[in-house]
CSV table of C-alpha atoms and ligand atoms in Angstrom, one decimal:
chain,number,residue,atom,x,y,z
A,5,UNK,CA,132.2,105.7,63.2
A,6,UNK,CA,132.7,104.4,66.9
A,7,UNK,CA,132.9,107.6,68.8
A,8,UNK,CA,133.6,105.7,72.9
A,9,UNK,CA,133.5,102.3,73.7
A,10,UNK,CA,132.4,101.7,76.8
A,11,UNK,CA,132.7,98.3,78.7
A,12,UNK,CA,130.6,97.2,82.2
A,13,UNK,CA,130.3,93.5,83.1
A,14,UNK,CA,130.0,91.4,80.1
A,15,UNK,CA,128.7,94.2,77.8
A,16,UNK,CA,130.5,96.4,75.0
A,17,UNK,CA,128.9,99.3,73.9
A,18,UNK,CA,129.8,101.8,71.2
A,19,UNK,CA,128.4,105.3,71.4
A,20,UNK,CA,128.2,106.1,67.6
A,21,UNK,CA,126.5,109.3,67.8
A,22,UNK,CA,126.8,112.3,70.3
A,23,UNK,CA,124.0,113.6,72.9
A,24,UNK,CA,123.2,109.4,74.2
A,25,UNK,CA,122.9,109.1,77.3
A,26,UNK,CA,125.5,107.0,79.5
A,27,UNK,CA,125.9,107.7,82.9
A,28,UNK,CA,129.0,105.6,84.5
A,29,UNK,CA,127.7,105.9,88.3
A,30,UNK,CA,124.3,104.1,87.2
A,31,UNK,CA,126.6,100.8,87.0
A,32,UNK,CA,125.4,99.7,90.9
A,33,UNK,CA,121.9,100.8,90.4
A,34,UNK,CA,122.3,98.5,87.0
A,35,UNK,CA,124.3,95.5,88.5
A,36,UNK,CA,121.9,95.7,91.8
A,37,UNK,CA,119.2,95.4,89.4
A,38,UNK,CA,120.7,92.5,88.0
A,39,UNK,CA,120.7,90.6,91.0
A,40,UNK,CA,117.0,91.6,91.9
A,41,UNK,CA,115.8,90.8,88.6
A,42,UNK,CA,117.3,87.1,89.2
A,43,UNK,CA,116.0,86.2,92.5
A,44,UNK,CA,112.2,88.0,90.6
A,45,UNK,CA,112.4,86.1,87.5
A,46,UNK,CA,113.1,82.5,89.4
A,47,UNK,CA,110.1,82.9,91.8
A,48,UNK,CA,108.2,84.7,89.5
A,49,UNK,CA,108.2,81.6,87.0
A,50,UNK,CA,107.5,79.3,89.8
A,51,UNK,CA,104.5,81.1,91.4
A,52,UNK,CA,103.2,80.9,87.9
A,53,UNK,CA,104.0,77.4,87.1
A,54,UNK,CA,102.2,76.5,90.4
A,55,UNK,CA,99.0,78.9,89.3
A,56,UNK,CA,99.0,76.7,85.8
A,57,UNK,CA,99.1,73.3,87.3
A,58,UNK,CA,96.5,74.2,89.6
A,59,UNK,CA,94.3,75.4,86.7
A,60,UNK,CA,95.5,72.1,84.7
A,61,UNK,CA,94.3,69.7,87.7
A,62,UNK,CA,90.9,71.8,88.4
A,63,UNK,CA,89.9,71.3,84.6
A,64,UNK,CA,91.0,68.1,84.3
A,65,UNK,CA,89.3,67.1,87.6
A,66,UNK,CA,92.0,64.8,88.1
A,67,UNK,CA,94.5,65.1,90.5
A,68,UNK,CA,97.4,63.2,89.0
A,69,UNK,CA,96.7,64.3,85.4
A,70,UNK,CA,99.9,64.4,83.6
A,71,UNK,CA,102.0,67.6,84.1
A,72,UNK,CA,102.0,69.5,80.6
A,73,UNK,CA,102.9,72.9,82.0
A,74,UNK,CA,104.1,75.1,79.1
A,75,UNK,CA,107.5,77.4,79.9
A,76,UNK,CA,106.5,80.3,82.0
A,77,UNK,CA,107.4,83.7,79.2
A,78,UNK,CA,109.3,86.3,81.0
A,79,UNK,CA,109.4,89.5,78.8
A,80,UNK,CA,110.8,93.0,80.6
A,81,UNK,CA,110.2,96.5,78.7
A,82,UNK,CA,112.8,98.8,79.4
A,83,UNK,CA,111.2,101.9,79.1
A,84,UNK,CA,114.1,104.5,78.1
A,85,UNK,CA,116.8,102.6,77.5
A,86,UNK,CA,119.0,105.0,75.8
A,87,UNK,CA,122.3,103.2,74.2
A,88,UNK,CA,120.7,99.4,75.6
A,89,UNK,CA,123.3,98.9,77.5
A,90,UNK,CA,121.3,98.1,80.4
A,91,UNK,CA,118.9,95.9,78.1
A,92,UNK,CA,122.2,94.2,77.0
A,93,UNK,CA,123.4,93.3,80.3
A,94,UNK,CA,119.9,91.8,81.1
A,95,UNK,CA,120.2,89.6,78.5
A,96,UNK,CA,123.1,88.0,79.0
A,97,UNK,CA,123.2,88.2,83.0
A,98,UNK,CA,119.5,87.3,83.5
A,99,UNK,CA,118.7,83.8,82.0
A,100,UNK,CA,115.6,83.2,83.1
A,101,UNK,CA,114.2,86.4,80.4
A,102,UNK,CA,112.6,85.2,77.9
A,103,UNK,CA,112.2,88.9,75.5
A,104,UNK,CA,113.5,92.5,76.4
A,105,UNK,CA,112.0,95.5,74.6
A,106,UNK,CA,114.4,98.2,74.8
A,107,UNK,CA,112.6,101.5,74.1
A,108,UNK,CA,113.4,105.0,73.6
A,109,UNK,CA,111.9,108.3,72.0
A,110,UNK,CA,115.6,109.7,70.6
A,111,UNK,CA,116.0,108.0,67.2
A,112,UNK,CA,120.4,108.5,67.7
A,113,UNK,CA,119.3,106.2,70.9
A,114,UNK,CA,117.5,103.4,68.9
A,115,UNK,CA,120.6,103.8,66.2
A,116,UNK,CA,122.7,103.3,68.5
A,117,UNK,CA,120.8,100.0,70.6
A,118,UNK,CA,121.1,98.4,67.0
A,119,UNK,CA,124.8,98.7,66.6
A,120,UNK,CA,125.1,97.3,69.9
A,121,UNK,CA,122.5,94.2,70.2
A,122,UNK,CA,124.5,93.3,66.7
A,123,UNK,CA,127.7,93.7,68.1
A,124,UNK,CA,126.8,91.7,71.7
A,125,UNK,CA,125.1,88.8,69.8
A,126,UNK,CA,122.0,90.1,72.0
A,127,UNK,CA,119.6,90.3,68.7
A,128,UNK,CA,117.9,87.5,69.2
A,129,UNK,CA,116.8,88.6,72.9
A,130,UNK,CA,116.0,92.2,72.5
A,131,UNK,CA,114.2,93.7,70.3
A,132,UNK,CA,114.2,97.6,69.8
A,133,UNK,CA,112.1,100.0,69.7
A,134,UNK,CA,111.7,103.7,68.6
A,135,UNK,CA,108.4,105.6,70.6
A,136,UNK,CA,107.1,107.1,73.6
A,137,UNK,CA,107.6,105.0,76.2
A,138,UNK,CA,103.8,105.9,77.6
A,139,UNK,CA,102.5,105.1,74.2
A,140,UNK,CA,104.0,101.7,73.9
A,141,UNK,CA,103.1,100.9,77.6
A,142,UNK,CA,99.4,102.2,76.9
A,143,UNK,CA,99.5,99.5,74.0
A,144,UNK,CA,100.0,96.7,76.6
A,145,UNK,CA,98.1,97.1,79.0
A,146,UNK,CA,95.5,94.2,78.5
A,147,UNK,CA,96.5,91.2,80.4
A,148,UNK,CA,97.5,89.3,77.7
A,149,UNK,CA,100.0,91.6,76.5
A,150,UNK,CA,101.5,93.0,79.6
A,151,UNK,CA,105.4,92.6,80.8
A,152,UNK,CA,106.5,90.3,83.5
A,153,UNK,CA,108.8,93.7,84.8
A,154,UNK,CA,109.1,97.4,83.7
A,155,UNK,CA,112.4,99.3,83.8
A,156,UNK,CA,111.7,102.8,84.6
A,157,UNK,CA,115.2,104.6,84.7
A,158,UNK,CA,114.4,108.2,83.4
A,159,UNK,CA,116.1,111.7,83.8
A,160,UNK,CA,114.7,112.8,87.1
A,161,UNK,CA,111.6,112.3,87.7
A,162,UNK,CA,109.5,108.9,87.2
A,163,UNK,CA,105.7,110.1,88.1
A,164,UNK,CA,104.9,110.5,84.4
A,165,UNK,CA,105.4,107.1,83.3
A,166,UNK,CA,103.5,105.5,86.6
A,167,UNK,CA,100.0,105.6,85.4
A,168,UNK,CA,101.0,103.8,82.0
A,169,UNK,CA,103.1,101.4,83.9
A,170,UNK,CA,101.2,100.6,87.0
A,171,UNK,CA,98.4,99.1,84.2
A,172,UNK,CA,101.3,97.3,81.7
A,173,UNK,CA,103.0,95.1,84.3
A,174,UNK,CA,101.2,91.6,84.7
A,175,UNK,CA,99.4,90.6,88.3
A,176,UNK,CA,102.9,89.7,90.5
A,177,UNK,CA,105.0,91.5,87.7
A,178,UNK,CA,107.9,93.7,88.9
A,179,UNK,CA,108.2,97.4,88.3
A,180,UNK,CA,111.5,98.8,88.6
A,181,UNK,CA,111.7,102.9,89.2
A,182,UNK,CA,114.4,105.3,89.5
A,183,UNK,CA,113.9,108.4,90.6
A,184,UNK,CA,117.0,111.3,90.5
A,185,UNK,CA,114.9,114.3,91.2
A,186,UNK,CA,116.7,114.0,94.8
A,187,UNK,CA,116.3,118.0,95.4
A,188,UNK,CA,112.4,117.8,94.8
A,189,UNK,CA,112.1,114.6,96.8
A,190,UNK,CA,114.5,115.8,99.6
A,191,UNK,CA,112.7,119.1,100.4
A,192,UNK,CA,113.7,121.8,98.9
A,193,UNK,CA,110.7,122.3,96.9
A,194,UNK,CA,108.3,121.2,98.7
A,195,UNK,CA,105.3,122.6,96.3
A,196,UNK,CA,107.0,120.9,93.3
A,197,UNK,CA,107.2,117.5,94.6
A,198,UNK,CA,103.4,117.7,95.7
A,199,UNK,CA,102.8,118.5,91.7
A,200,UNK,CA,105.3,115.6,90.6
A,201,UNK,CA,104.5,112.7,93.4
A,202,UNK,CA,101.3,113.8,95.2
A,203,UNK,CA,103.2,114.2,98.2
A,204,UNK,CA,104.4,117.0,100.7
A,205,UNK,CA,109.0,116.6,100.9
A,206,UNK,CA,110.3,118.0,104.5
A,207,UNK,CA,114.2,118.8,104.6
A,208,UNK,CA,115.0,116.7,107.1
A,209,UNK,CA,118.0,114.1,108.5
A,210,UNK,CA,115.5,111.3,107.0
A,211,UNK,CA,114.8,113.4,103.6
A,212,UNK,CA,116.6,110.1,102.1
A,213,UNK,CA,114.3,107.4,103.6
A,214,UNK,CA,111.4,110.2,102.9
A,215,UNK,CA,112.0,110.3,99.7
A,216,UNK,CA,111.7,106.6,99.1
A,217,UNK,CA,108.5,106.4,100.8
A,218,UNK,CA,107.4,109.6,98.9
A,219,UNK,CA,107.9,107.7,95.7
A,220,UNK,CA,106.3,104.0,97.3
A,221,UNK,CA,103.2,106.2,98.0
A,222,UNK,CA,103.2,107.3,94.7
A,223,UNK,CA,103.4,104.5,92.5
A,224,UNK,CA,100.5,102.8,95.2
A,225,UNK,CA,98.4,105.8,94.2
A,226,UNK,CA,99.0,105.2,90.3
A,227,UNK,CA,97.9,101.8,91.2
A,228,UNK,CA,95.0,101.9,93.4
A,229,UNK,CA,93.1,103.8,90.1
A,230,UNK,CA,92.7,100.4,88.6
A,231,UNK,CA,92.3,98.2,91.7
A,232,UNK,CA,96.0,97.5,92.0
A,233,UNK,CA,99.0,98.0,94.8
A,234,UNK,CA,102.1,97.4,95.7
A,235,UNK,CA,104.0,95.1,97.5
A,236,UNK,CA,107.4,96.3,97.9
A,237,UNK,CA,111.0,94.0,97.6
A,238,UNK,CA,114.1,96.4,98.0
A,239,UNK,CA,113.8,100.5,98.2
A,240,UNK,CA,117.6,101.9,98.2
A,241,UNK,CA,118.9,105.4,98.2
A,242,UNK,CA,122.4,105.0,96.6
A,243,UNK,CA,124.4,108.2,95.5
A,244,UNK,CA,122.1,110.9,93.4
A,245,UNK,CA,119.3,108.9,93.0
A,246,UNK,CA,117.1,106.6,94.6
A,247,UNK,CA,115.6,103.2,93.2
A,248,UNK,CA,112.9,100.9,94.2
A,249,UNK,CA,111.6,97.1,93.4
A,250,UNK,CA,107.9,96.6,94.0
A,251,UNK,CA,105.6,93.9,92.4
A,252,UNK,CA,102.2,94.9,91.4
A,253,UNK,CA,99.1,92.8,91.7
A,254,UNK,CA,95.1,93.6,91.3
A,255,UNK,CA,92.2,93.3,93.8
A,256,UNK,CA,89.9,95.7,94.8
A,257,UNK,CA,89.6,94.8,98.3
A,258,UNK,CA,93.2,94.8,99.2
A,259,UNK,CA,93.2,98.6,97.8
A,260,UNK,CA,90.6,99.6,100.6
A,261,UNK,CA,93.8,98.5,103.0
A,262,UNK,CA,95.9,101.4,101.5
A,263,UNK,CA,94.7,104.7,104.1
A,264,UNK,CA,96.5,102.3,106.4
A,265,UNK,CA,99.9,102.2,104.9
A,266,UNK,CA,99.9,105.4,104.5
A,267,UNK,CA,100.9,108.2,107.0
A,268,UNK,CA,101.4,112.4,107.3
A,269,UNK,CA,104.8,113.6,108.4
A,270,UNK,CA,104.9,115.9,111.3
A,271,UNK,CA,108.1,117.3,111.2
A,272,UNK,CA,109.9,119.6,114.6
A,273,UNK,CA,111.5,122.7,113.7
A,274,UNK,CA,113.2,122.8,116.4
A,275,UNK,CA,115.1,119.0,117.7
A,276,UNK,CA,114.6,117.7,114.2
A,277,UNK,CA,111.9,115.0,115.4
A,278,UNK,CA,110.0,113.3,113.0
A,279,UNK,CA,106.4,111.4,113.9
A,280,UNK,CA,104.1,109.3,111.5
A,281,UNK,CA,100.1,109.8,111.9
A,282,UNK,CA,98.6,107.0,109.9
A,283,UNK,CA,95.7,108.6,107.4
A,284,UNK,CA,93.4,105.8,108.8
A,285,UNK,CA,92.4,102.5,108.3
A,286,UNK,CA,90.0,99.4,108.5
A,287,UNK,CA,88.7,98.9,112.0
A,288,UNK,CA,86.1,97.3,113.5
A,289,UNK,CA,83.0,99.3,113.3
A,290,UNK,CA,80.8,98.2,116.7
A,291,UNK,CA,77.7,100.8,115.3
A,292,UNK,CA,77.2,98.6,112.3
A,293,UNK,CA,75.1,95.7,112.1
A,294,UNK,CA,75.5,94.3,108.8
A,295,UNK,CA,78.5,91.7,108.2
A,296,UNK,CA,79.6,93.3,104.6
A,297,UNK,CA,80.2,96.8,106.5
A,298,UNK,CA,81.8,94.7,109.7
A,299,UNK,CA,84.9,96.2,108.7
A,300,UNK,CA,84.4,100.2,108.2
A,301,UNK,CA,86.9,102.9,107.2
A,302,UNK,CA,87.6,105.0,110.4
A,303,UNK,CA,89.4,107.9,110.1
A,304,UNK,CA,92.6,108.1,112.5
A,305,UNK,CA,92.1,109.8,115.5
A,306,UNK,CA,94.9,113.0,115.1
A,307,UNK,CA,97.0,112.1,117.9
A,308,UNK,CA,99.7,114.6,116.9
A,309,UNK,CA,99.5,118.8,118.2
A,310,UNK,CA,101.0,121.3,116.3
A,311,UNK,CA,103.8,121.9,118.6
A,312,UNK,CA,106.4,119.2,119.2
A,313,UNK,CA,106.2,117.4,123.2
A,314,UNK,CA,109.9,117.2,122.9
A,315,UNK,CA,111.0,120.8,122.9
A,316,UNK,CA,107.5,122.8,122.4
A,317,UNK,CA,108.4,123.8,118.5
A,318,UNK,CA,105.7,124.1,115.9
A,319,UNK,CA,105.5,121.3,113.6
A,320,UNK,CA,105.5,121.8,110.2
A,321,UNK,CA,103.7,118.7,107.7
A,322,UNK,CA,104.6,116.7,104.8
A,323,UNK,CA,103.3,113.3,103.3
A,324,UNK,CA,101.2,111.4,102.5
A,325,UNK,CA,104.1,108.6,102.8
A,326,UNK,CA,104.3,105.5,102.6
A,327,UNK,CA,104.4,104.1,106.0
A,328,UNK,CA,104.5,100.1,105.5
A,329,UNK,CA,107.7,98.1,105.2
A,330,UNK,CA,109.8,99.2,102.5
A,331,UNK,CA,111.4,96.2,102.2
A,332,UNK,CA,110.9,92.6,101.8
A,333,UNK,CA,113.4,91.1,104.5
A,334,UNK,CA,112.8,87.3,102.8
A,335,UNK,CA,113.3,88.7,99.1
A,336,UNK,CA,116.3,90.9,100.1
A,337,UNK,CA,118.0,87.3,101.8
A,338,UNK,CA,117.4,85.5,98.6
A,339,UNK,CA,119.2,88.7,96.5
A,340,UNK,CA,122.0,88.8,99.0
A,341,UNK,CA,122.4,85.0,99.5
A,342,UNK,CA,122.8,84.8,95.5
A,343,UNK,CA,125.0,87.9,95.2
A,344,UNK,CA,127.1,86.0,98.0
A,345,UNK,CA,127.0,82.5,96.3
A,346,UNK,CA,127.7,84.3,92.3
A,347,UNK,CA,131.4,83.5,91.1
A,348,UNK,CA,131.2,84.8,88.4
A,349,UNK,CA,132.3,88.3,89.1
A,350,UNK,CA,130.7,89.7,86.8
A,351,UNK,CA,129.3,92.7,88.9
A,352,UNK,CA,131.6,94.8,89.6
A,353,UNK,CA,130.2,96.6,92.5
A,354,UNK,CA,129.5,93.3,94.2
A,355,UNK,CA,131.2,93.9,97.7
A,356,UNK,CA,129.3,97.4,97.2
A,357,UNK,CA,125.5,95.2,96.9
A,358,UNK,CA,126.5,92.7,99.8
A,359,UNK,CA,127.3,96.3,102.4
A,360,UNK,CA,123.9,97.8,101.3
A,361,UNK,CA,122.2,94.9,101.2
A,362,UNK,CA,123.2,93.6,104.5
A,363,UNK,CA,122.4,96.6,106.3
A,364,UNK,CA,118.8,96.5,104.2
A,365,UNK,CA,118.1,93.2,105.9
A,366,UNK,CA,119.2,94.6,109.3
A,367,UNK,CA,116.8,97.4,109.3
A,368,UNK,CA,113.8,97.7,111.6
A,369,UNK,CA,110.9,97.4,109.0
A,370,UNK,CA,108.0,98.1,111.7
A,371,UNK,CA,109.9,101.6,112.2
A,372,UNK,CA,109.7,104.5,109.6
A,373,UNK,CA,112.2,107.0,109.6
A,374,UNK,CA,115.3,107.4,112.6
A,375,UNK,CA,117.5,109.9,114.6
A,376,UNK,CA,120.9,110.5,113.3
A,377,UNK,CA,123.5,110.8,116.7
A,378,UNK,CA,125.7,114.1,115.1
A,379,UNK,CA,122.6,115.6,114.7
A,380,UNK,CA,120.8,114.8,118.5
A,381,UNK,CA,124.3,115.7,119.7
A,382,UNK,CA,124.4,119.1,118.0
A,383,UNK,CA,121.0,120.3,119.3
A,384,UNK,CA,122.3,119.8,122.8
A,385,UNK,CA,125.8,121.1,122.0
A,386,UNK,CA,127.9,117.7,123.3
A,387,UNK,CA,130.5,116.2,120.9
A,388,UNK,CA,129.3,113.3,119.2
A,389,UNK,CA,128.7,110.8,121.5
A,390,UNK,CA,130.3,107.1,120.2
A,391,UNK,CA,127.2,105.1,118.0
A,392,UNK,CA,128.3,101.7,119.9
A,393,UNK,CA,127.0,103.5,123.7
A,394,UNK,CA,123.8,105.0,122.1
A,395,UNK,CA,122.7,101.3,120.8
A,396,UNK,CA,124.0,99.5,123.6
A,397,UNK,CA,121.8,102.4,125.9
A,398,UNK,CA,118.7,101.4,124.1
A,399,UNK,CA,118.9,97.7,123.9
A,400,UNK,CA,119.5,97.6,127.7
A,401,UNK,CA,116.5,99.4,127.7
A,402,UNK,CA,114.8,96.9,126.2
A,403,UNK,CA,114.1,98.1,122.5
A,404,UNK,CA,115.5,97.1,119.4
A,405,UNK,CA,117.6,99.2,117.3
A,406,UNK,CA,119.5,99.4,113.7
A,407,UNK,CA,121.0,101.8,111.0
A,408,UNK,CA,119.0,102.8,107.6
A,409,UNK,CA,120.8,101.8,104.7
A,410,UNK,CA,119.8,106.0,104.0
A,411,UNK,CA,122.3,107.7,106.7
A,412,UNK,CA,125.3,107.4,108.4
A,413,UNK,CA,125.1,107.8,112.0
A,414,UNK,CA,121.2,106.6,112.0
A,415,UNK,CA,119.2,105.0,114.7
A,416,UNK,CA,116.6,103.6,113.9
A,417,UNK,CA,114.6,102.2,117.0
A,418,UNK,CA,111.2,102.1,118.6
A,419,UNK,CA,112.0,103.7,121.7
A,420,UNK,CA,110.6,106.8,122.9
A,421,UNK,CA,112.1,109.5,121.7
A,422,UNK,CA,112.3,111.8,125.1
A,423,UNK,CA,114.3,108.3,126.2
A,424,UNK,CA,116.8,108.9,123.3
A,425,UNK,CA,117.2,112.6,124.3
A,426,UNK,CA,117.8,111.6,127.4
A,427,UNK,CA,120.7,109.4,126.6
A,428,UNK,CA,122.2,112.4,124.2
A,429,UNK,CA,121.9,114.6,127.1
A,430,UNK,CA,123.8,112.3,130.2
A,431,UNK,CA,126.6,111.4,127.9
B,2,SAM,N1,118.3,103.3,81.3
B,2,SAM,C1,119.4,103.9,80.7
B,2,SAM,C2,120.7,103.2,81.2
B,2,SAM,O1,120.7,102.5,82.2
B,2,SAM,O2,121.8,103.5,80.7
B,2,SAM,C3,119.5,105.4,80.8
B,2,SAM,C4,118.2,106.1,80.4
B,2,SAM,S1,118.4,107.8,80.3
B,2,SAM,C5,118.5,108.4,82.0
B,2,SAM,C6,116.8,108.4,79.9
B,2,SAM,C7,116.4,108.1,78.4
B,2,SAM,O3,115.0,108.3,78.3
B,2,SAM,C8,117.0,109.0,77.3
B,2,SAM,O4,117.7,108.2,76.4
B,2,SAM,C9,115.8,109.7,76.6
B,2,SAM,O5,116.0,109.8,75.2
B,2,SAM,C10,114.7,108.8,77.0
B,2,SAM,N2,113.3,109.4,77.0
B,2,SAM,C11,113.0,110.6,77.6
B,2,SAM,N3,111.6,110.7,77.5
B,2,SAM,C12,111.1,109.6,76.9
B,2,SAM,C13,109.8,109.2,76.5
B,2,SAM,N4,108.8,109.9,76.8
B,2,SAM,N5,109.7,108.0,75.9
B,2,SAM,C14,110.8,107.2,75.7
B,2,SAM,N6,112.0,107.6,76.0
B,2,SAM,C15,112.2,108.7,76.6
């Protein structure tokens, strides 16, 4: 008995039994992921087909040895899939995937991914599955078996999943991780968020942007247990949840670089200010002689007091964060370019993709975190001063400046902060 039908893009599902999840505000995280997941799967065949040609010609020891490269296998595992719709749409949106495992631990949620693989003439592409979604992952985690890309898209909170996933995912494989836990990651429990993620939340005007490098630092932590990291594509905050797109390679080496891509938060009580003190990094270490030790771990220096310069409050601390890009500006043009270019309508939140994205590409990567003008313009008790005067103030100072996809009314910019006061404070 078809209880709801339920139709997004090209997609029909029916809900045949009560209690499965489907959650009608995911469709831009799912469509978004869509688009990502294109732009991935393209590159991600051709950095591979480069890697096996390379091998071909080295073994062959001839340079113009005829090109037998076999077809690239992309294979995704989505982890808790639920009804499959999002396994379906995959299928028929994303050419370039070669196998989808949709997997869940409810047994009403496999019945019902059956019914609708059938019934979308998907059956041949997806396969289901019925078990904990660790389990399964644990089960793949030697190279040979692992998945081009993992869809993590649970209730709440991911961190559970990360050390299974982080392992499962091939070198330059694509993890993809929602997090709706927005209360833990946004502050206001600060404790429970350093038991889930590892990390200190602040309530703050950046709690949005926090909470995406909150969950970056997380999955790099996961990682950096079996000499991987992260690189990430595209973090978003959309709505009640946030979402982020980051490959995963190995290499030992590159793991020594993570103390400096990560940062604590010291946070003002008083005028809201936020500053990031790097945990440390590799620097040259004059005192040692021997070339394999040239580059030694030094410590940051602590460059931040405990009370803020602007206005003399105490500080109070969160992190660590992630304080690298959050974005990758090249990747993001590709995703927005094809988005742009796609007629075939078939994501509905399109227009909603090209706005985000757009102001993704515009923001200031080599800045974490911003002011937000109502805000500024509170603490000094002035009406809110017009966005276009505060932007033009700082470039004709000299600095660059942009929104966050994360807040309305953000400014992002590199400028000194007693600067930025001081504009608030003539207007
Ligand atoms: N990705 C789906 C979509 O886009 O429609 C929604 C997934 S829903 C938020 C989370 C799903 O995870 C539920 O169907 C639940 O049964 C499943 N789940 C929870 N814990 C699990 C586990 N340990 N292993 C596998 N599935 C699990």
């Amino acid at each position: 008995v078809v209880l709801k039908k339920i139709v997004e893009g090209p997609a029909e599902i029916q809900l045949v039994s009560d209690g499965v999840f489907y959650n009608p505000v995911q469709e831009f995280n799912r469509d978004l992921s869509i688009a990502v997941l294109n732009v991935f799967t393209e590159e991600y065949i051709a950095e591979k087909e480069t890697l096996i040609q390379k091998k071909n010609k080295e073994n062959s020891g001839n340079e113009s040895a005829e090109d037998d490269t076999p077809k690239v296998e992309v294979n995704l595992l989505e982890a808790l899939a639920a009804t499959g719709l999002r396994s379906i749409r995959y299928a028929k949106e994303v050419p370039n995937l070669t196998k989808i495992l949709a997997n869940d631990l409810s047994k009403k949620a496999v019945e019902t991914m059956k019914v609708n693989f059938e019934h979308n003439q998907v059956a041949d592409k997806v396969e289901p599955s019925l078990d904990d979604a660790c389990m399964l992952m644990y089960k793949h985690k030697h190279p040979a078996t692992r998945f081009a890309a993992i869809d993590l898209d649970p209730y709440g909170c991911p961190s559970i999943f990360l050390d299974a996933a982080v392992q499962s995912v091939q070198d330059g494989g694509l993890l993809l991780v929602t997090a709706t836990d927005m209360a833990v990651l946004a502050g206001n429990s600060p404790e429970t968020c350093y038991c889930k993620y590892g990390a200190i939340s602040l309530k703050t005007k950046c709690c949005h942007e926090m909470a995406l490098r909150i969950l970056l630092q997380c999955i790099e932590s996961h990682a950096n247990r079996y000499s991987r990291y992260i690189v990430p594509l595209l973090s978003i905050s959309a709505d009640f949840y946030i979402r982020v797109f980051v490959k995963v390679y190995s290499g030992a080496v590159h793991c020594k670089k993570t103390t400096s891509k990560l940062g604590m938060v010291y946070h003002c009580k008083g005028c809201d200010n936020m500053t990031l003190q790097l945990l440390g990094g590799f620097k040259p270490n004059p005192t040692e002689q021997r070339p394999d030790q040239e580059k030694a771990f030094l410590p940051a220096a602590p460059t931040v007091g405990t009370h803020c310069e602007n206005c003399n409050q105490r500080h109070s601390l969160g992190g660590p964060v992630w304080a690298a890009p959050i974005h990758d500006e090249r990747f993001v043009t590709s995703v927005l370019e094809r988005v742009e270019g796609d007629d075939t309508q078939s994501l509905r939140t399109r227009n909603r993709i090209q706005g985000v994205l757009s102001m993704v590409r515009e923001e200031l990567q080599e800045v974490p975190f911003y002011h937000t003008l109502d805000k500024m313009c509170g603490r000094v008790h002035v009406t809110c001063m017009p966005m276009l005067i505060m932007r033009s103030a700082i470039l004709n100072a000299g600095y660059k400046v942009s929104f966050s996809h994360a807040a309305k009314l953000s400014v992002k910019s590199a400028a000194p902060t007693a600067f930025l006061w001081d504009v608030v404070r003539a207007w």
